[in-house]
Coordinates of C-alpha atoms in Angstrom, one line a residue:
X1 CA 67.4 75.2 45.0
X2 CA 69.8 75.1 42.2
X3 CA 67.7 77.5 39.7
X4 CA 68.0 79.9 42.4
X5 CA 71.9 80.0 42.5
X6 CA 71.6 79.7 38.5
X7 CA 70.0 82.9 38.4
X8 CA 72.6 84.4 39.9
X9 CA 74.9 82.9 37.3
X10 CA 76.8 80.4 40.0
X11 CA 76.8 77.0 39.5
X12 CA 74.7 74.6 42.2
X13 CA 77.7 73.2 44.0
X14 CA 78.1 70.7 47.7
X15 CA 79.8 73.3 50.0
X16 CA 82.6 71.9 52.4
X17 CA 82.1 72.5 55.4
X18 CA 85.1 73.9 58.4
X19 CA 83.7 71.8 61.3
X20 CA 86.1 74.8 63.5
X21 CA 84.9 77.4 62.5
X22 CA 81.2 76.6 62.4
X23 CA 81.9 76.3 66.6
X24 CA 82.3 79.9 66.5
X25 CA 80.1 81.0 63.4
X26 CA 76.9 79.3 62.7
X27 CA 77.1 79.3 58.6
X28 CA 72.8 79.3 57.8
X29 CA 73.0 79.4 54.3
X30 CA 74.6 77.8 51.4
X31 CA 75.6 81.0 49.2
X32 CA 77.1 82.6 51.7
X33 CA 79.1 80.1 53.0
X34 CA 79.6 78.7 49.7
X35 CA 81.3 83.2 48.7
X36 CA 83.6 82.9 51.6
X37 CA 86.9 83.6 50.2
X38 CA 90.1 81.5 51.9
X39 CA 90.6 85.5 53.2
X40 CA 88.1 86.0 55.3
X41 CA 88.5 81.6 56.7
X42 CA 91.9 82.7 57.2
X43 CA 90.3 85.4 59.6
X44 CA 87.9 83.4 61.4
X45 CA 90.5 81.1 62.6
X46 CA 92.3 84.1 63.2
X47 CA 89.7 85.1 66.0
X48 CA 89.6 81.8 67.2
X49 CA 93.0 81.9 67.6
X50 CA 92.8 85.2 69.6
X51 CA 90.0 83.8 71.9
X52 CA 92.0 81.0 73.0
X53 CA 95.2 83.3 73.5
X54 CA 92.9 85.3 75.6
X55 CA 91.3 82.6 77.6
X56 CA 95.2 81.1 78.1
X57 CA 95.7 85.0 79.5
X58 CA 92.6 84.7 81.5
X59 CA 93.2 81.2 83.0
X60 CA 96.4 82.8 84.0
X61 CA 95.1 85.8 85.5
X62 CA 93.2 83.2 87.4
X63 CA 95.6 80.9 88.9
X64 CA 98.0 84.4 89.6
X65 CA 94.8 85.7 92.0
X66 CA 93.9 82.0 93.4
X67 CA 98.6 82.2 93.8
X68 CA 97.9 86.0 95.5
X69 CA 94.2 85.2 97.6
X70 CA 95.6 82.0 99.4
X71 CA 99.0 83.5 100.1
X72 CA 96.9 86.1 101.6
X73 CA 95.2 83.5 103.4
X74 CA 98.0 81.8 105.0
X75 CA 99.8 84.7 105.8
X76 CA 96.2 85.6 108.4
X77 CA 95.7 82.6 109.3
X78 CA 99.9 81.4 110.2
X79 CA 100.2 80.1 114.0
X80 CA 103.2 77.3 114.1
X81 CA 107.2 78.4 113.9
X82 CA 107.1 77.0 110.4
X83 CA 103.9 79.0 109.5
X84 CA 105.3 82.0 110.4
X85 CA 109.6 81.7 109.0
X86 CA 107.0 81.2 105.5
X87 CA 105.8 84.6 106.3
X88 CA 109.5 86.1 105.4
X89 CA 109.9 88.8 102.8
X90 CA 112.6 89.9 100.6
X91 CA 113.2 93.8 100.8
X92 CA 114.0 95.6 97.7
X93 CA 117.5 96.5 98.3
X94 CA 120.0 98.2 95.9
X95 CA 122.4 96.3 94.1
X96 CA 124.0 98.2 91.2
X97 CA 124.0 95.3 89.3
X98 CA 122.4 96.2 86.2
X99 CA 124.3 97.2 83.8
X100 CA 123.4 100.5 82.2
X101 CA 120.6 99.7 83.5
X102 CA 119.4 96.5 81.6
X103 CA 118.7 92.8 84.5
X104 CA 122.1 90.8 83.4
X105 CA 121.7 86.9 84.1
X106 CA 123.7 87.7 87.0
X107 CA 120.1 88.7 88.4
X108 CA 117.9 86.0 87.7
X109 CA 120.9 84.1 90.0
X110 CA 120.8 87.0 92.8
X111 CA 117.0 86.6 93.0
X112 CA 116.1 82.7 92.4
X113 CA 118.9 81.6 94.7
X114 CA 116.5 83.7 97.2
X115 CA 113.4 81.9 95.7
X116 CA 111.8 79.5 98.2
X117 CA 107.7 77.9 97.1
X118 CA 105.6 80.4 97.9
X119 CA 108.5 82.7 99.1
X120 CA 108.0 85.9 98.7
X121 CA 110.4 88.4 96.9
X122 CA 110.5 92.6 96.1
X123 CA 112.6 93.3 93.5
X124 CA 115.5 96.6 94.1
X125 CA 114.7 99.5 93.3
X126 CA 113.2 99.6 89.3
X127 CA 114.1 103.4 87.6
X128 CA 110.1 104.4 85.7
X129 CA 111.6 106.7 84.5
X130 CA 115.0 108.0 82.5
X131 CA 114.9 110.9 85.0
X132 CA 114.3 108.2 88.4
X133 CA 117.6 107.8 89.1
X134 CA 119.9 108.6 91.2
X135 CA 122.4 105.2 91.7
X136 CA 124.7 103.8 89.1
X137 CA 123.8 100.3 87.3
X138 CA 120.3 100.1 88.7
X139 CA 117.5 98.4 86.4
X140 CA 115.2 100.1 84.6
X141 CA 111.3 99.1 83.7
X142 CA 110.3 102.2 81.0
X143 CA 111.5 100.7 77.5
X144 CA 111.4 97.0 75.6
X145 CA 115.0 96.2 75.9
X146 CA 114.7 96.6 79.7
X147 CA 111.4 94.2 79.8
X148 CA 112.7 91.7 78.3
X149 CA 115.9 91.2 80.4
X150 CA 113.4 91.1 83.4
X151 CA 111.2 88.7 81.9
X152 CA 114.1 85.8 82.8
X153 CA 114.3 86.8 85.5
X154 CA 111.0 86.1 86.3
X155 CA 110.9 83.4 85.3
X156 CA 114.1 81.8 87.4
X157 CA 111.6 83.3 90.6
X158 CA 108.8 81.6 89.0
X159 CA 110.9 78.2 88.1
X160 CA 110.9 78.3 92.4
X161 CA 107.5 78.5 93.1
X162 CA 108.1 81.6 94.6
X163 CA 105.8 85.5 94.2
X164 CA 107.6 88.8 92.8
X165 CA 107.3 92.0 93.0
X166 CA 109.1 94.9 91.4
X167 CA 109.6 98.3 93.5
X168 CA 108.6 101.4 91.1
X169 CA 110.5 104.1 92.1
X170 CA 112.1 107.8 91.5
X171 CA 114.1 109.2 93.5
X172 CA 113.6 112.6 93.1
X173 CA 116.0 115.0 94.2
X174 CA 118.5 112.3 96.1
X175 CA 120.1 112.4 92.2
X176 CA 122.9 114.5 90.4
X177 CA 123.7 116.1 87.8
X178 CA 125.5 112.6 86.1
X179 CA 122.2 110.7 85.7
X180 CA 120.1 113.4 84.5
X181 CA 119.1 113.8 80.5
X182 CA 121.4 116.2 79.4
X183 CA 123.1 116.9 82.1
X184 CA 119.2 119.2 83.9
X185 CA 119.3 118.7 87.3
X186 CA 116.8 116.3 89.5
X187 CA 113.6 116.8 89.7
X188 CA 111.4 116.7 93.5
X189 CA 108.9 119.1 95.4
X190 CA 111.0 121.1 95.8
X191 CA 114.2 123.5 95.1
X192 CA 115.7 122.9 98.5
X193 CA 118.8 120.3 97.8
X194 CA 119.9 117.7 100.3
X195 CA 122.4 118.7 103.3
X196 CA 125.5 117.7 103.1
X197 CA 124.7 115.1 106.0
X198 CA 124.2 113.2 102.7
X199 CA 126.6 112.2 99.4
X200 CA 125.4 110.5 96.7
X201 CA 127.2 108.2 94.7
X202 CA 128.6 108.5 91.9
X203 CA 129.1 106.1 88.4
X204 CA 132.9 105.5 88.9
X205 CA 132.5 104.8 92.5
X206 CA 133.4 108.3 94.5
X207 CA 131.0 110.1 96.4
X208 CA 129.6 113.6 95.9
X209 CA 127.3 116.8 97.4
X210 CA 123.7 116.3 96.2
X211 CA 122.5 119.2 93.5
X212 CA 119.8 121.8 94.0
X213 CA 116.6 120.2 92.5
X214 CA 114.6 121.7 90.8
X215 CA 110.7 122.0 91.4
X216 CA 108.4 120.4 89.4
X217 CA 105.8 122.3 87.5
X218 CA 102.3 121.5 88.3
X219 CA 101.4 120.9 85.0
X220 CA 104.6 118.2 84.7
X221 CA 102.8 116.1 87.9
X222 CA 100.5 114.4 85.8
X223 CA 103.4 113.6 83.5
X224 CA 105.4 111.7 86.4
X225 CA 102.0 110.1 87.4
X226 CA 101.9 108.4 84.0
X227 CA 105.9 107.3 84.0
X228 CA 104.7 104.8 87.1
X229 CA 101.2 103.5 85.2
X230 CA 103.4 103.2 82.5
X231 CA 106.1 101.2 84.5
X232 CA 103.1 99.2 86.1
X233 CA 102.1 98.3 82.8
X234 CA 105.2 97.4 81.4
X235 CA 105.9 95.6 84.9
X236 CA 103.2 93.3 84.2
X237 CA 104.4 92.1 80.7
X238 CA 107.1 91.6 82.2
X239 CA 105.6 89.0 84.5
X240 CA 105.9 90.6 87.6
X241 CA 102.7 89.5 89.6
X242 CA 102.4 92.5 90.8
X243 CA 104.6 95.7 92.1
X244 CA 105.8 98.3 94.9
X245 CA 105.2 101.8 94.8
X246 CA 108.4 103.1 97.0
X247 CA 107.0 105.5 97.8
X248 CA 109.6 105.7 101.3
X249 CA 113.0 106.7 102.4
X250 CA 112.8 110.1 101.3
X251 CA 112.9 109.4 98.2
X252 CA 110.8 111.5 95.0
X253 CA 107.4 110.6 96.3
X254 CA 107.9 110.6 100.3
X255 CA 109.8 114.6 98.9
X256 CA 106.1 115.7 98.3
X257 CA 104.7 114.1 101.5
X258 CA 107.0 115.3 104.1
X259 CA 107.0 118.7 105.1
X260 CA 110.4 119.2 106.2
X261 CA 110.7 118.9 102.1
X262 CA 107.8 119.7 101.0
X263 CA 107.4 124.3 100.8
X264 CA 105.0 124.1 97.5
X265 CA 102.1 126.9 98.1
X266 CA 99.9 124.9 95.3
X267 CA 98.0 121.8 95.1
X268 CA 100.1 119.2 95.9
X269 CA 101.9 121.2 99.3
X270 CA 100.6 122.8 102.5
X271 CA 98.3 120.2 104.5
X272 CA 98.3 116.9 105.0
X273 CA 95.2 116.8 102.1
X274 CA 97.2 117.9 99.7
X275 CA 100.6 116.1 100.0
X276 CA 98.9 112.5 99.8
X277 CA 97.7 113.9 97.2
X278 CA 101.0 112.5 94.8
X279 CA 100.7 109.6 96.3
X280 CA 97.5 108.4 95.5
X281 CA 97.4 110.0 91.9
X282 CA 100.5 107.7 91.2
X283 CA 98.1 104.6 93.5
X284 CA 94.8 105.4 91.4
X285 CA 97.1 105.3 88.1
X286 CA 98.3 102.2 88.8
X287 CA 96.0 100.6 90.4
X288 CA 93.4 101.4 86.7
X289 CA 96.6 100.0 84.8
X290 CA 96.3 96.6 86.9
X291 CA 94.3 96.1 89.3
X292 CA 94.1 96.9 93.0
X293 CA 95.3 92.8 93.7
X294 CA 98.9 93.4 92.3
X295 CA 99.3 96.5 94.0
X296 CA 101.1 96.9 97.1
X297 CA 102.1 100.7 99.1
X298 CA 105.7 101.8 100.8
X299 CA 106.0 104.5 103.3
X300 CA 108.2 105.4 106.0
X301 CA 106.5 108.1 107.9
X302 CA 109.6 108.0 111.0
X303 CA 112.2 107.8 109.0
X304 CA 114.6 110.8 108.0
X305 CA 116.7 109.1 105.3
X306 CA 117.7 112.2 102.8
X307 CA 116.4 114.8 105.4
X308 CA 113.1 113.4 104.6
X309 CA 112.0 115.2 107.7
X310 CA 108.1 115.4 109.4
X311 CA 106.7 117.3 112.1
X312 CA 104.0 114.6 113.0
X313 CA 105.4 111.1 111.9
X314 CA 102.6 109.3 113.2
X315 CA 99.8 111.8 112.2
X316 CA 101.6 111.3 108.2
X317 CA 100.9 107.5 109.0
X318 CA 97.5 107.3 109.2
X319 CA 96.6 110.5 106.9
X320 CA 97.9 108.7 104.3
X321 CA 96.1 105.0 105.3
X322 CA 93.2 106.5 106.3
X323 CA 93.5 107.2 102.6
X324 CA 94.1 104.3 101.0
X325 CA 91.8 103.1 103.2
X326 CA 88.9 104.9 102.0
X327 CA 90.9 103.8 98.1
X328 CA 89.8 100.0 99.0
X329 CA 86.9 101.3 99.7
X330 CA 86.0 103.3 97.2
X331 CA 87.6 100.9 95.1
X332 CA 85.6 97.2 96.0
X333 CA 89.1 95.5 96.1
X334 CA 92.6 95.2 98.3
X335 CA 95.5 96.5 97.5
X336 CA 98.3 93.5 98.0
X337 CA 99.7 95.1 100.9
X338 CA 101.3 98.3 103.1
X339 CA 105.0 97.9 103.2
X340 CA 106.3 100.4 106.8
X341 CA 109.5 100.8 107.3
X342 CA 110.2 100.6 111.1
X343 CA 112.4 103.5 112.0
X344 CA 116.2 102.3 113.2
X345 CA 116.8 102.9 116.7
X346 CA 119.9 101.7 118.8
X347 CA 118.0 99.2 119.6
X348 CA 117.7 97.5 116.7
X349 CA 121.5 97.8 116.6
X350 CA 121.5 100.3 113.9
X351 CA 122.7 103.6 113.8
X352 CA 121.8 105.1 110.2
X353 CA 118.8 106.7 110.7
X354 CA 119.8 109.5 113.4
X355 CA 117.0 110.1 114.1
X356 CA 116.4 110.1 119.1
X357 CA 113.3 107.5 120.1
X358 CA 113.2 105.2 121.9
X359 CA 111.9 101.4 121.6
X360 CA 108.5 101.8 123.0
X361 CA 108.1 104.6 121.0
X362 CA 108.7 102.8 117.8
X363 CA 106.3 99.7 118.2
X364 CA 103.5 102.6 119.6
X365 CA 104.5 104.6 115.6
X366 CA 104.4 100.8 114.1
X367 CA 101.2 99.6 116.4
X368 CA 99.8 102.2 115.6
X369 CA 99.8 101.7 111.6
X370 CA 99.2 98.3 112.2
X371 CA 96.0 98.7 113.7
X372 CA 94.8 101.2 111.2
X373 CA 95.4 99.7 107.9
X374 CA 92.5 97.4 106.8
X375 CA 94.4 95.1 104.9
X376 CA 97.9 92.6 104.9
X377 CA 100.9 94.5 106.8
X378 CA 104.2 94.2 105.9
X379 CA 107.7 95.8 109.1
X380 CA 111.1 96.2 107.4
X381 CA 113.7 97.7 109.3
X382 CA 116.8 96.2 111.6
X383 CA 114.5 92.8 112.9
X384 CA 116.8 89.5 113.9
X385 CA 115.1 86.2 114.1
X386 CA 113.4 87.1 117.4
X387 CA 112.3 89.7 116.8
X388 CA 110.5 89.1 113.7
X389 CA 108.8 86.4 115.9
X390 CA 107.5 88.1 117.8
X391 CA 106.7 91.0 116.1
X392 CA 104.6 88.1 114.5
X393 CA 103.5 86.1 117.4
X394 CA 102.5 90.0 118.8
X395 CA 100.2 90.3 115.9
X396 CA 102.8 93.8 114.7
X397 CA 103.0 92.3 110.7
X398 CA 101.4 89.7 108.3
X399 CA 104.7 89.3 106.6
X400 CA 108.5 90.5 107.8
X401 CA 110.8 91.9 105.2
X402 CA 114.9 91.1 105.8
X403 CA 117.4 93.7 104.0
X404 CA 120.9 92.9 104.3
X405 CA 120.7 89.5 106.0
X406 CA 118.9 87.6 102.6
X407 CA 122.5 89.3 100.6
X408 CA 124.7 87.5 102.7
X409 CA 122.4 84.5 103.4
X410 CA 120.4 83.6 100.4
X411 CA 118.9 80.1 102.2
X412 CA 117.8 82.7 105.2
X413 CA 114.4 81.3 105.3
X414 CA 115.7 78.1 105.7
X415 CA 118.3 78.9 108.4
X416 CA 115.6 81.0 110.3
X417 CA 113.5 77.6 109.9
X418 CA 116.6 75.3 112.2
X419 CA 117.8 78.6 113.6
X420 CA 121.1 77.7 111.3
X421 CA 124.2 80.9 112.3
X422 CA 124.1 83.3 110.1
X423 CA 126.4 84.7 107.3
X424 CA 128.0 87.8 107.6
X425 CA 127.6 90.5 104.7
X426 CA 129.8 92.8 103.2
X427 CA 129.5 95.9 103.2
X428 CA 131.7 97.3 100.4
X429 CA 129.9 95.3 98.1
X430 CA 127.4 96.7 98.1
X431 CA 127.1 98.8 95.1
X432 CA 129.7 97.1 93.3
X433 CA 129.3 95.9 89.9
X434 CA 130.9 92.3 89.8
X435 CA 128.6 89.9 89.0
X436 CA 129.7 87.0 91.7
X437 CA 131.6 88.8 94.9
X438 CA 129.3 89.8 97.0
X439 CA 126.4 88.9 95.5
X440 CA 125.8 85.6 94.3
X441 CA 129.4 83.8 96.5
X442 CA 127.8 83.8 99.4
X443 CA 127.1 79.8 100.8
X444 CA 124.1 77.6 101.4
X445 CA 123.4 75.6 103.8
X446 CA 125.0 71.9 103.3
X447 CA 122.5 69.0 104.5
X448 CA 124.5 68.8 107.6
X449 CA 123.2 72.8 108.7
X450 CA 126.7 73.9 107.4
X451 CA 128.0 75.9 105.1
X452 CA 128.6 75.1 101.9
X453 CA 129.1 76.2 98.2
X454 CA 127.6 79.1 96.6
X455 CA 125.1 77.3 94.4
X456 CA 120.9 77.6 93.2

């Protein structure tokens, strides 16, 4: 053996064995072992480090999946009052506190205040691109500075043991040139502007008329789909447990779905199948990027917000649900949930929709959607504690999301649990940039069940 080595001009010496490296690589030849340079050893140790990181990441992903699965099971089997109150969700609500599109420390406090162990939160609408804004100071998730800022918010929520999804949002025509790059007109499925019944909130706090949008060219639509995909990936990098695709309330995706808006003559207009195409492309792209188990979808077939009317809301909703059901079968995996906003009729003390209807019509609509969808079903829109409990008891939803009640009651779940009085929200503070007033200063209950100071 020594002679063999000497014939190559290399004296024979025992070779030190690197035990940590040998766990991954079996060294069968002493000569080859001897020739390993420190660079190769470093490379192999680097490979080992990468493998360990991958194992840790896989374990974290498994734990999150288990957490999602556990929550789904609890949602599906909840029967007691306590369990039912565990099915209260923070609905996404625009609050305009992310200065220049960057989540500020106040956002971390706001969301942590509303977090409970095993609670479920959905963020305010979060912009998927620099053309997506229609309100001042709303957060984005399309650049690195935004991703890094969101990490602190997510960490604050996770510290309380809650799950948080990021709602991906593009307002489409519900914007103004002041929010668009270069002062360009906002994009949409159509060139029809929103009527003067509605006003756009401008950065200086005044209200303006919605301008005429620019209808997207067919070839441009896949670029917008890519914006959603990239935003979803960014959300996961920021630590979010999943995302919700905002396909409701008259914003961009809804502008494709509703026949009262969509007047296209290409493959994205006309039939219900064509009008659903953009939403389905977004869902598929996002699912391919982060997995179906991390994706929720929100729709509002019967809401006429921002002129988003449809001649057949029931038919539209069932068509969307049918396509989502088929997609789930195709994927062999369910989406996290479907989130449906019901019409806010006068019966619920709300008159903002303006769409005429009755409580019976509303109940029929929601029950039809609930029955049709094969997965977890979230319902929102004007619910009180009692109406939410009733909807859960009658199996009209798996979860109920609350918006404005959560604004003024950060401990809403506890207040519901003991049937405590609720703080009244102050509407004029909804869309200001104050990081405290009307945002993080609403009082919590004290141990005696009375209102105390704002605190985490």
